[in-house]
Amino acid sequence: MSGPDVKRRRLETNSSELMNTAAQLPTSLFTEAEHDELDTLVNHELAKAADAGEHTSPAEIAVFRPETLLGRIAAALVIGIVITHSKGRLNSELGSFTDPMDPPSTLQTLLREELGLVSAALDAGVSGKFKDIRENYDILRASPEVTQGQQDAVEKSWQVEFRGNSAKFFLEILRNYQLEHFYARYVTITQSSGMGKSRMVDEAGREVTSIPVNLSRAQPFPPPDCIIRDWIFSSATDTPQAMYLKSQGLLYGLFQQTRFWLEKSVFIPITEASARTRSQVSATMWRDHLMEGMSFKQHGHNRRMFHEAVKDSAQEAFPKSGRYTADEHGPLSQLLKHCADSLDQIKSESYGPTSFDALCNSSGISLSGPSSSSGTLRPYPVITETGFDEFAEPVASGSKTLSRIASTYHMAHLGRALFATRFDQGGKAVREGIIGFAQAKLLGVILGNPLRAPPRDAQLACLAVRLGLDFKATSWGAGDAERRHVERHMRMALCAGFGSEGLVTTSSSEPLLAEASYMTMRAQTWTPVEALQVHVSWSGISVGDRGEVPAALIVLLARDTAAARNGEDTSAPFDEDGAHRVISVTDFLQALLETDNEELVAQPPTSYHDSNAAFGTLGDAFKDGKIWFNHFVRVDDYDVINQEFLWRLISRGAAVICATNKLAIDLLIPVVIGDVLAKENVTAVLIQVKNNKHYTEKSTGWLFDAMNPFRIGLFSKGVNPLPVIRMVFAAASKNSVVSYLKARKVVRRSAPVHATESRPTLRPPGKKTSFTAYDIWCAAMTSRTFRVISENHEWAYQDILRYARSLADPYIPMVNPSQFSKDRGDMRRAMNPGVSSLSQHHKRYIDV
């Protein structure tokens, strides 16, 4: 393929590919001489593969396109050979395969997600130059050595006293499941990393007898059970029958060896209080026996010896040449019955299920499961419930300063236990690196590798955790993106049915992850709005129909700009280092609006509730106004729009997106007057977004009047109100302007004009209002209205707004504006006659 053709194919893959173009690393993994040496080896291997019948010659690779299955297969082969000849500096696990049709699952997922990498691999196969693959894709790099300090923090975190009731709740869920007749009595725990799944199951092992087995091929913690794992996967040529035998053998060995220990434990003197049953004490002793001596890299002697015995028992009972059977008189069936009998001996009283009970009970056993007539032919529904905020430092109104609330210490203790326990148990280096650790977890990359332009999915993860993005999957492919974000990018699974049916996910409020996202966005190796524009149609995310999501992005970028100007005090202790994250109201507005700063702070109030406020400027009213947030949360319960709850959201660095347009506001930025976070010190910047071309550069006063802070609930009745700032973003306006409403008589709503809007009428002359407000009208999402929008990126904002309008207006085709798209819209209108005053809805049946 010629040079221009290669470029054509790269451009045609997807616009997101442009975002995957990585900046050059400060240092290279290889010298130029090493690149030349390794290129020769890789080309030799590709030539050998071509001679063996693989389609790896440059001419054959040139015809493959990145988005096709054959393209991914060829790319996998190229990448595998490149990794094999990389002097151990690339991730050998990604290159350890012999069949290009069946590469490691991690590499398969990577190639599905990153067309840029596939395209680069194919281009390299054509050109014979592989430097780009070796140097510019972080995810291919070998894992750096985990420091001793990091290992110690992980080991100590596991020993921290378990907090919360998730383990007891987990067992209660299983007990409830057993009251119903399910076909397959097994359960999946689905949740993102660091939520405490393993620790929850381990803690449950103190209540019921459990047999933990970890077959992971990675290096997680707790560490994998290598003896069992390596035996199970020892041969890549195992037939399905051989794997079935191994599976039966594994169960046989696990239950047989556990039974020996349990029967022996019956004779161990138990002197604990009578409140604890014999089965609970036995379960705890068994758990402690297996966990004794566990380190970061491997399990202790007891567990390793247990698995050696399990493997020996499995091979003895189910030799490789044997026959697999579900016969109730077979060795596995008989052993399970004996296990049930052993459990009956151990139990001093009935105490619900044990791990064995999930497979069998003393009343009988059937390996084939219950008949279809006995209940639903499904496994247990998925469990998602784990602990959250268990290590949070409780805050009372008026008890903390904003610098404390915005500190690294406070953020690290909100959300999942992973960050809190690591922070508490780590040394100085681990604590200093906690945001970098969160960044690596969020992006799904290896801690310690240099971070550059993150892959497409990682960019979406950064946006989702800060904007509270929702997925609206309309296809299995879109749903797959949502599942990947739970698996690899810290997205929370709220609930699911059987398997992954009905999976509901969310980006929960976690300020440490949001701060990690901010650090990634601040590096400026990618453009957030372009990433959002790509994912609007690519990944099935919801941007609403009002333009609230791009508006929230603009607000976030303004906050980031103002915070970056504060600098960072690295000498401050971790529990007081949040001062640089807190910004003033005027700094925020000046970073947001393309307007004269002096004119901005000199603005008089549009409405006022006392004579003192009547003469105050915006700068005067908010001279002590402080803002702390680094992400948005979506609220459905509008009782949250009140001082009583907003101070709580400030304590976790959250601003508000209103999920539906039931109130007259779409975004709310909480503001604190002073340095102390107290309910009575909270006010807000209220923002209404209009993605409707009827709202132009000319301000519409009654939209502001609808944002009455008492009517929307910000201030309760009888409260002496703090000043508020009200803004309208007329996002769809053709002309750009920032204008300030002058002081005027406030109006109230009367009879409705449309279903969701009301026409205002003037109040009696001279009547004072009940609050003080400063009103700003912002027309168009352009660089001439908002300072954080680059002129080069205006198209992306407009494209997102157009897409959002198309969701509310099915007559706007989701393509770039053209005469043809207008004609398509007119055709759709003709298909829905009489519903609008536009002539296109009438012209085919009325003479117009």
Short mmCIF file of N, CA and C in Angstrom, two decimals, residues 525-677:
data_model
loop_
_atom_site.label_atom_id
_atom_site.label_comp_id
_atom_site.label_asym_id
_atom_site.label_seq_id
_atom_site.Cartn_x
_atom_site.Cartn_y
_atom_site.Cartn_z
N THR A 525 -3.01 16.87 26.93
CA THR A 525 -2.61 15.97 25.84
C THR A 525 -3.82 15.51 25.03
N TRP A 526 -5.00 15.96 25.42
CA TRP A 526 -6.22 15.64 24.68
C TRP A 526 -7.23 16.76 24.93
N THR A 527 -8.26 16.79 24.10
CA THR A 527 -9.24 17.87 24.19
C THR A 527 -10.56 17.32 24.70
N PRO A 528 -10.98 17.69 25.92
CA PRO A 528 -12.18 17.10 26.51
C PRO A 528 -13.43 17.24 25.65
N VAL A 529 -13.67 18.41 25.05
CA VAL A 529 -14.90 18.58 24.30
C VAL A 529 -14.90 17.72 23.04
N GLU A 530 -13.74 17.54 22.41
CA GLU A 530 -13.69 16.66 21.24
C GLU A 530 -13.94 15.22 21.65
N ALA A 531 -13.40 14.83 22.81
CA ALA A 531 -13.66 13.48 23.30
C ALA A 531 -15.14 13.29 23.59
N LEU A 532 -15.77 14.29 24.21
CA LEU A 532 -17.20 14.22 24.49
C LEU A 532 -17.99 14.12 23.19
N GLN A 533 -17.60 14.90 22.20
CA GLN A 533 -18.31 14.89 20.92
C GLN A 533 -18.25 13.51 20.27
N VAL A 534 -17.10 12.86 20.35
CA VAL A 534 -16.95 11.52 19.77
C VAL A 534 -17.84 10.52 20.51
N HIS A 535 -17.84 10.59 21.83
CA HIS A 535 -18.56 9.58 22.61
C HIS A 535 -20.07 9.79 22.63
N VAL A 536 -20.52 10.97 22.30
CA VAL A 536 -21.96 11.21 22.25
C VAL A 536 -22.64 10.20 21.33
N SER A 537 -22.03 9.96 20.18
CA SER A 537 -22.63 9.01 19.24
C SER A 537 -21.96 7.65 19.28
N TRP A 538 -20.73 7.59 19.78
CA TRP A 538 -19.95 6.34 19.71
C TRP A 538 -20.25 5.40 20.86
N SER A 539 -20.44 5.93 22.07
CA SER A 539 -20.52 5.08 23.25
C SER A 539 -21.89 5.06 23.91
N GLY A 540 -22.87 5.73 23.33
CA GLY A 540 -24.21 5.68 23.89
C GLY A 540 -24.38 6.46 25.17
N ILE A 541 -23.59 7.51 25.38
CA ILE A 541 -23.78 8.32 26.58
C ILE A 541 -24.89 9.33 26.36
N SER A 542 -25.50 9.74 27.44
CA SER A 542 -26.60 10.69 27.37
C SER A 542 -26.10 12.10 27.66
N VAL A 543 -26.44 13.04 26.79
CA VAL A 543 -26.10 14.44 27.04
C VAL A 543 -27.35 15.27 27.31
N GLY A 544 -28.50 14.62 27.45
CA GLY A 544 -29.74 15.34 27.70
C GLY A 544 -30.18 16.10 26.47
N ASP A 545 -31.23 16.92 26.61
CA ASP A 545 -31.72 17.67 25.46
C ASP A 545 -31.64 19.17 25.66
N ARG A 546 -31.13 19.60 26.84
CA ARG A 546 -31.10 21.03 27.13
C ARG A 546 -29.73 21.66 26.93
N GLY A 547 -28.72 20.83 26.63
CA GLY A 547 -27.37 21.35 26.54
C GLY A 547 -26.69 21.44 27.89
N GLU A 548 -27.25 20.75 28.91
CA GLU A 548 -26.69 20.87 30.25
C GLU A 548 -25.32 20.22 30.38
N VAL A 549 -25.04 19.16 29.60
CA VAL A 549 -23.75 18.50 29.73
C VAL A 549 -22.61 19.34 29.15
N PRO A 550 -22.71 19.85 27.90
CA PRO A 550 -21.64 20.76 27.45
C PRO A 550 -21.54 22.01 28.31
N ALA A 551 -22.66 22.48 28.84
CA ALA A 551 -22.60 23.64 29.75
C ALA A 551 -21.83 23.29 31.02
N ALA A 552 -22.07 22.11 31.55
CA ALA A 552 -21.34 21.68 32.74
C ALA A 552 -19.85 21.55 32.45
N LEU A 553 -19.50 21.08 31.26
CA LEU A 553 -18.09 20.98 30.88
C LEU A 553 -17.44 22.36 30.85
N ILE A 554 -18.14 23.33 30.30
CA ILE A 554 -17.61 24.70 30.26
C ILE A 554 -17.37 25.22 31.68
N VAL A 555 -18.33 24.98 32.56
CA VAL A 555 -18.20 25.42 33.95
C VAL A 555 -17.00 24.73 34.62
N LEU A 556 -16.84 23.43 34.38
CA LEU A 556 -15.70 22.70 34.94
C LEU A 556 -14.38 23.26 34.45
N LEU A 557 -14.29 23.54 33.16
CA LEU A 557 -13.05 24.06 32.60
C LEU A 557 -12.72 25.43 33.19
N ALA A 558 -13.75 26.25 33.45
CA ALA A 558 -13.52 27.54 34.09
C ALA A 558 -13.01 27.35 35.51
N ARG A 559 -13.60 26.41 36.22
CA ARG A 559 -13.13 26.11 37.58
C ARG A 559 -11.68 25.64 37.54
N ASP A 560 -11.35 24.76 36.59
CA ASP A 560 -9.99 24.23 36.48
C ASP A 560 -8.99 25.35 36.18
N THR A 561 -9.38 26.27 35.30
CA THR A 561 -8.50 27.39 34.96
C THR A 561 -8.21 28.25 36.18
N ALA A 562 -9.26 28.56 36.93
CA ALA A 562 -9.07 29.38 38.13
C ALA A 562 -8.24 28.66 39.18
N ALA A 563 -8.47 27.35 39.36
CA ALA A 563 -7.71 26.58 40.36
C ALA A 563 -6.25 26.47 39.97
N ALA A 564 -5.96 26.30 38.68
CA ALA A 564 -4.58 26.18 38.23
C ALA A 564 -3.79 27.45 38.50
N ARG A 565 -4.47 28.59 38.46
CA ARG A 565 -3.79 29.87 38.72
C ARG A 565 -3.39 30.01 40.18
N ASN A 566 -4.02 29.26 41.06
CA ASN A 566 -3.70 29.34 42.48
C ASN A 566 -2.35 28.73 42.82
N GLY A 567 -1.86 27.86 41.92
CA GLY A 567 -0.64 27.15 42.26
C GLY A 567 -0.91 26.07 43.28
N GLU A 568 0.14 25.50 43.85
CA GLU A 568 -0.03 24.41 44.81
C GLU A 568 1.02 24.53 45.89
N ASP A 569 0.60 24.44 47.12
CA ASP A 569 1.51 24.51 48.26
C ASP A 569 1.88 23.08 48.67
N THR A 570 3.02 22.61 48.19
CA THR A 570 3.43 21.23 48.47
C THR A 570 3.94 21.05 49.88
N SER A 571 4.14 22.17 50.62
CA SER A 571 4.63 22.06 51.99
C SER A 571 3.50 21.87 53.00
N ALA A 572 2.26 22.08 52.59
CA ALA A 572 1.13 21.97 53.51
C ALA A 572 0.89 20.50 53.87
N PRO A 573 0.47 20.21 55.10
CA PRO A 573 0.14 18.83 55.47
C PRO A 573 -1.05 18.33 54.67
N PHE A 574 -1.17 17.00 54.58
CA PHE A 574 -2.19 16.40 53.72
C PHE A 574 -3.61 16.77 54.14
N ASP A 575 -3.81 17.08 55.41
CA ASP A 575 -5.16 17.40 55.86
C ASP A 575 -5.45 18.90 55.79
N GLU A 576 -4.50 19.70 55.27
CA GLU A 576 -4.73 21.13 55.11
C GLU A 576 -4.22 21.63 53.76
N ASP A 577 -4.05 20.74 52.80
CA ASP A 577 -3.45 21.14 51.51
C ASP A 577 -4.51 21.48 50.46
N GLY A 578 -5.74 21.75 50.90
CA GLY A 578 -6.81 21.99 49.94
C GLY A 578 -7.01 23.44 49.57
N ALA A 579 -6.23 24.36 50.14
CA ALA A 579 -6.46 25.79 49.90
C ALA A 579 -6.36 26.14 48.42
N HIS A 580 -5.42 25.52 47.70
CA HIS A 580 -5.24 25.86 46.28
C HIS A 580 -6.39 25.35 45.41
N ARG A 581 -7.19 24.44 45.95
CA ARG A 581 -8.33 23.93 45.19
C ARG A 581 -9.57 24.80 45.36
N VAL A 582 -9.56 25.66 46.34
CA VAL A 582 -10.69 26.56 46.60
C VAL A 582 -10.47 27.85 45.82
N ILE A 583 -11.47 28.29 45.08
CA ILE A 583 -11.34 29.49 44.25
C ILE A 583 -12.38 30.52 44.67
N SER A 584 -12.12 31.76 44.34
CA SER A 584 -13.09 32.82 44.64
C SER A 584 -14.16 32.86 43.56
N VAL A 585 -15.31 33.42 43.91
CA VAL A 585 -16.41 33.53 42.95
C VAL A 585 -15.99 34.41 41.77
N THR A 586 -15.33 35.52 42.07
CA THR A 586 -14.96 36.44 40.98
C THR A 586 -13.90 35.81 40.07
N ASP A 587 -12.95 35.05 40.64
CA ASP A 587 -11.96 34.36 39.79
C ASP A 587 -12.64 33.36 38.88
N PHE A 588 -13.64 32.67 39.42
CA PHE A 588 -14.39 31.70 38.62
C PHE A 588 -15.10 32.39 37.46
N LEU A 589 -15.80 33.48 37.73
CA LEU A 589 -16.54 34.18 36.67
C LEU A 589 -15.60 34.78 35.64
N GLN A 590 -14.47 35.29 36.09
CA GLN A 590 -13.51 35.87 35.15
C GLN A 590 -12.88 34.80 34.26
N ALA A 591 -12.71 33.61 34.79
CA ALA A 591 -12.20 32.51 33.97
C ALA A 591 -13.26 32.00 33.01
N LEU A 592 -14.52 32.15 33.39
CA LEU A 592 -15.63 31.63 32.59
C LEU A 592 -16.01 32.55 31.44
N LEU A 593 -16.15 33.85 31.70
CA LEU A 593 -16.80 34.76 30.76
C LEU A 593 -15.80 35.60 29.98
N GLU A 594 -16.06 35.76 28.69
CA GLU A 594 -15.28 36.64 27.83
C GLU A 594 -15.86 38.04 27.95
N THR A 595 -15.43 38.73 29.00
CA THR A 595 -15.97 40.06 29.29
C THR A 595 -14.92 40.86 30.05
N ASP A 596 -15.15 42.14 30.15
CA ASP A 596 -14.25 43.00 30.89
C ASP A 596 -14.36 42.71 32.38
N ASN A 597 -13.25 42.37 33.02
CA ASN A 597 -13.28 41.96 34.41
C ASN A 597 -13.75 43.06 35.34
N GLU A 598 -13.33 44.29 35.08
CA GLU A 598 -13.75 45.40 35.92
C GLU A 598 -15.25 45.64 35.80
N GLU A 599 -15.75 45.51 34.58
CA GLU A 599 -17.20 45.67 34.38
C GLU A 599 -17.96 44.57 35.11
N LEU A 600 -17.40 43.37 35.10
CA LEU A 600 -18.06 42.24 35.75
C LEU A 600 -18.23 42.48 37.25
N VAL A 601 -17.15 42.82 37.94
CA VAL A 601 -17.24 42.95 39.40
C VAL A 601 -17.99 44.21 39.81
N ALA A 602 -18.15 45.17 38.87
CA ALA A 602 -18.84 46.42 39.19
C ALA A 602 -20.34 46.34 38.97
N GLN A 603 -20.85 45.20 38.54
CA GLN A 603 -22.26 45.08 38.24
C GLN A 603 -23.14 45.28 39.46
N PRO A 604 -24.19 46.12 39.34
CA PRO A 604 -25.15 46.28 40.45
C PRO A 604 -26.13 45.11 40.45
N PRO A 605 -26.86 44.92 41.52
CA PRO A 605 -27.83 43.82 41.56
C PRO A 605 -29.02 44.10 40.65
N THR A 606 -29.56 43.03 40.10
CA THR A 606 -30.78 43.15 39.31
C THR A 606 -31.98 43.31 40.22
N SER A 607 -31.95 42.63 41.32
CA SER A 607 -33.01 42.74 42.33
C SER A 607 -32.35 42.74 43.69
N TYR A 608 -33.01 43.31 44.69
CA TYR A 608 -32.43 43.41 46.02
C TYR A 608 -33.53 43.38 47.06
N HIS A 609 -33.14 42.99 48.28
CA HIS A 609 -34.15 42.85 49.31
C HIS A 609 -33.97 43.85 50.46
N ASP A 610 -32.92 44.66 50.43
CA ASP A 610 -32.80 45.73 51.41
C ASP A 610 -31.98 46.86 50.80
N SER A 611 -32.01 48.00 51.45
CA SER A 611 -31.36 49.19 50.88
C SER A 611 -29.85 49.04 50.81
N ASN A 612 -29.25 48.30 51.72
CA ASN A 612 -27.81 48.10 51.67
C ASN A 612 -27.41 47.31 50.43
N ALA A 613 -28.18 46.26 50.13
CA ALA A 613 -27.87 45.44 48.96
C ALA A 613 -28.09 46.21 47.67
N ALA A 614 -28.99 47.20 47.68
CA ALA A 614 -29.32 47.93 46.46
C ALA A 614 -28.11 48.63 45.87
N PHE A 615 -27.16 49.02 46.71
CA PHE A 615 -26.01 49.78 46.25
C PHE A 615 -24.73 48.94 46.19
N GLY A 616 -24.84 47.66 46.45
CA GLY A 616 -23.67 46.80 46.43
C GLY A 616 -23.39 46.25 45.05
N THR A 617 -22.13 46.12 44.70
CA THR A 617 -21.74 45.53 43.42
C THR A 617 -21.57 44.02 43.59
N LEU A 618 -21.44 43.34 42.48
CA LEU A 618 -21.20 41.90 42.52
C LEU A 618 -19.91 41.61 43.26
N GLY A 619 -18.88 42.43 43.00
CA GLY A 619 -17.61 42.23 43.70
C GLY A 619 -17.74 42.41 45.20
N ASP A 620 -18.55 43.38 45.62
CA ASP A 620 -18.76 43.58 47.06
C ASP A 620 -19.53 42.42 47.68
N ALA A 621 -20.59 42.03 47.01
CA ALA A 621 -21.46 40.98 47.56
C ALA A 621 -20.73 39.66 47.71
N PHE A 622 -19.78 39.36 46.80
CA PHE A 622 -19.12 38.06 46.82
C PHE A 622 -17.62 38.19 47.10
N LYS A 623 -17.24 39.25 47.83
CA LYS A 623 -15.80 39.42 48.11
C LYS A 623 -15.27 38.28 48.97
N ASP A 624 -16.12 37.66 49.77
CA ASP A 624 -15.73 36.50 50.59
C ASP A 624 -16.31 35.20 50.05
N GLY A 625 -16.85 35.24 48.84
CA GLY A 625 -17.46 34.04 48.27
C GLY A 625 -16.42 33.05 47.77
N LYS A 626 -16.53 31.79 48.21
CA LYS A 626 -15.57 30.73 47.86
C LYS A 626 -16.31 29.57 47.19
N ILE A 627 -15.62 28.94 46.27
CA ILE A 627 -16.18 27.80 45.53
C ILE A 627 -15.22 26.62 45.65
N TRP A 628 -15.76 25.47 46.02
CA TRP A 628 -14.98 24.23 45.98
C TRP A 628 -15.84 23.14 45.35
N PHE A 629 -15.49 22.73 44.17
CA PHE A 629 -16.06 21.54 43.53
C PHE A 629 -15.10 21.10 42.45
N ASN A 630 -15.08 19.82 42.18
CA ASN A 630 -14.28 19.30 41.05
C ASN A 630 -15.07 18.30 40.21
N HIS A 631 -16.38 18.14 40.53
CA HIS A 631 -17.21 17.25 39.72
C HIS A 631 -18.68 17.60 39.96
N PHE A 632 -19.53 17.03 39.12
CA PHE A 632 -20.98 17.22 39.22
C PHE A 632 -21.64 15.91 39.65
N VAL A 633 -22.75 16.04 40.37
CA VAL A 633 -23.62 14.90 40.61
C VAL A 633 -25.00 15.23 40.05
N ARG A 634 -25.67 14.23 39.53
CA ARG A 634 -27.04 14.40 39.03
C ARG A 634 -28.02 14.15 40.16
N VAL A 635 -28.96 15.06 40.32
CA VAL A 635 -29.96 14.88 41.38
C VAL A 635 -31.35 14.76 40.77
N ASP A 636 -32.10 13.81 41.27
CA ASP A 636 -33.49 13.63 40.86
C ASP A 636 -34.45 14.16 41.93
N ASP A 637 -33.99 14.18 43.16
CA ASP A 637 -34.80 14.67 44.27
C ASP A 637 -34.47 16.15 44.49
N TYR A 638 -35.41 17.01 44.15
CA TYR A 638 -35.11 18.43 44.18
C TYR A 638 -35.16 19.03 45.58
N ASP A 639 -35.44 18.23 46.58
CA ASP A 639 -35.27 18.70 47.94
C ASP A 639 -33.79 18.95 48.25
N VAL A 640 -32.91 18.35 47.43
CA VAL A 640 -31.46 18.57 47.60
C VAL A 640 -31.09 20.02 47.32
N ILE A 641 -31.90 20.72 46.50
CA ILE A 641 -31.61 22.12 46.17
C ILE A 641 -32.01 22.99 47.35
N ASN A 642 -31.25 22.86 48.42
CA ASN A 642 -31.52 23.59 49.66
C ASN A 642 -30.22 23.68 50.44
N GLN A 643 -30.08 24.75 51.21
CA GLN A 643 -28.86 24.92 52.00
C GLN A 643 -28.54 23.70 52.84
N GLU A 644 -29.59 23.03 53.36
CA GLU A 644 -29.41 21.90 54.26
C GLU A 644 -28.62 20.77 53.59
N PHE A 645 -28.79 20.60 52.29
CA PHE A 645 -28.12 19.51 51.59
C PHE A 645 -26.94 20.00 50.75
N LEU A 646 -26.97 21.23 50.31
CA LEU A 646 -25.87 21.73 49.48
C LEU A 646 -24.56 21.78 50.25
N TRP A 647 -24.60 22.12 51.54
CA TRP A 647 -23.34 22.13 52.28
C TRP A 647 -22.75 20.72 52.36
N ARG A 648 -23.61 19.72 52.35
CA ARG A 648 -23.14 18.34 52.36
C ARG A 648 -22.45 18.00 51.04
N LEU A 649 -23.03 18.46 49.94
CA LEU A 649 -22.39 18.22 48.64
C LEU A 649 -21.05 18.95 48.54
N ILE A 650 -20.97 20.15 49.10
CA ILE A 650 -19.70 20.86 49.10
C ILE A 650 -18.64 20.05 49.85
N SER A 651 -19.05 19.34 50.89
CA SER A 651 -18.09 18.56 51.68
C SER A 651 -17.47 17.43 50.87
N ARG A 652 -18.07 17.09 49.73
CA ARG A 652 -17.45 16.10 48.86
C ARG A 652 -17.12 16.68 47.49
N GLY A 653 -17.02 18.02 47.41
CA GLY A 653 -16.54 18.68 46.20
C GLY A 653 -17.47 18.53 45.02
N ALA A 654 -18.79 18.57 45.25
CA ALA A 654 -19.75 18.30 44.19
C ALA A 654 -20.62 19.51 43.90
N ALA A 655 -20.79 19.81 42.62
CA ALA A 655 -21.82 20.72 42.13
C ALA A 655 -22.97 19.88 41.60
N VAL A 656 -24.02 20.53 41.09
CA VAL A 656 -25.27 19.82 40.80
C VAL A 656 -25.68 19.99 39.34
N ILE A 657 -26.06 18.86 38.72
CA ILE A 657 -26.82 18.87 37.47
C ILE A 657 -28.22 18.37 37.79
N CYS A 658 -29.22 19.14 37.44
CA CYS A 658 -30.60 18.70 37.63
C CYS A 658 -30.97 17.75 36.50
N ALA A 659 -31.37 16.55 36.86
CA ALA A 659 -31.54 15.49 35.87
C ALA A 659 -32.68 15.76 34.89
N THR A 660 -33.74 16.37 35.34
CA THR A 660 -34.85 16.71 34.46
C THR A 660 -35.22 18.16 34.65
N ASN A 661 -35.89 18.72 33.68
CA ASN A 661 -36.15 20.15 33.69
C ASN A 661 -37.43 20.50 34.47
N LYS A 662 -37.52 19.98 35.69
CA LYS A 662 -38.70 20.27 36.51
C LYS A 662 -38.55 21.60 37.24
N LEU A 663 -37.29 21.95 37.51
CA LEU A 663 -37.03 23.24 38.12
C LEU A 663 -36.60 24.22 37.03
N ALA A 664 -36.47 25.48 37.41
CA ALA A 664 -36.06 26.50 36.44
C ALA A 664 -34.55 26.59 36.34
N ILE A 665 -33.83 25.63 36.92
CA ILE A 665 -32.38 25.62 36.83
C ILE A 665 -31.91 24.27 36.30
N ASP A 666 -30.76 24.29 35.65
CA ASP A 666 -30.16 23.06 35.13
C ASP A 666 -28.85 22.74 35.84
N LEU A 667 -28.10 23.77 36.22
CA LEU A 667 -26.85 23.59 36.93
C LEU A 667 -26.86 24.47 38.18
N LEU A 668 -26.20 23.99 39.23
CA LEU A 668 -26.07 24.77 40.45
C LEU A 668 -24.65 24.62 40.97
N ILE A 669 -23.97 25.77 41.14
CA ILE A 669 -22.62 25.77 41.70
C ILE A 669 -22.72 26.30 43.13
N PRO A 670 -22.52 25.45 44.14
CA PRO A 670 -22.62 25.93 45.52
C PRO A 670 -21.51 26.93 45.84
N VAL A 671 -21.84 27.92 46.64
CA VAL A 671 -20.90 28.96 47.05
C VAL A 671 -20.95 29.06 48.57
N VAL A 672 -19.79 29.23 49.18
CA VAL A 672 -19.70 29.45 50.63
C VAL A 672 -19.22 30.88 50.86
N ILE A 673 -19.93 31.62 51.67
CA ILE A 673 -19.49 32.96 52.06
C ILE A 673 -18.65 32.81 53.32
N GLY A 674 -17.35 33.02 53.17
CA GLY A 674 -16.43 32.84 54.29
C GLY A 674 -15.60 31.59 54.12
N ASP A 675 -14.88 31.19 55.17
CA ASP A 675 -13.97 30.05 55.11
C ASP A 675 -14.52 28.79 55.77
N VAL A 676 -15.60 28.95 56.55
CA VAL A 676 -16.14 27.81 57.29
C VAL A 676 -17.34 27.23 56.55
N LEU A 677 -17.35 25.91 56.39
CA LEU A 677 -18.47 25.24 55.72
C LEU A 677 -19.61 25.05 56.72
#
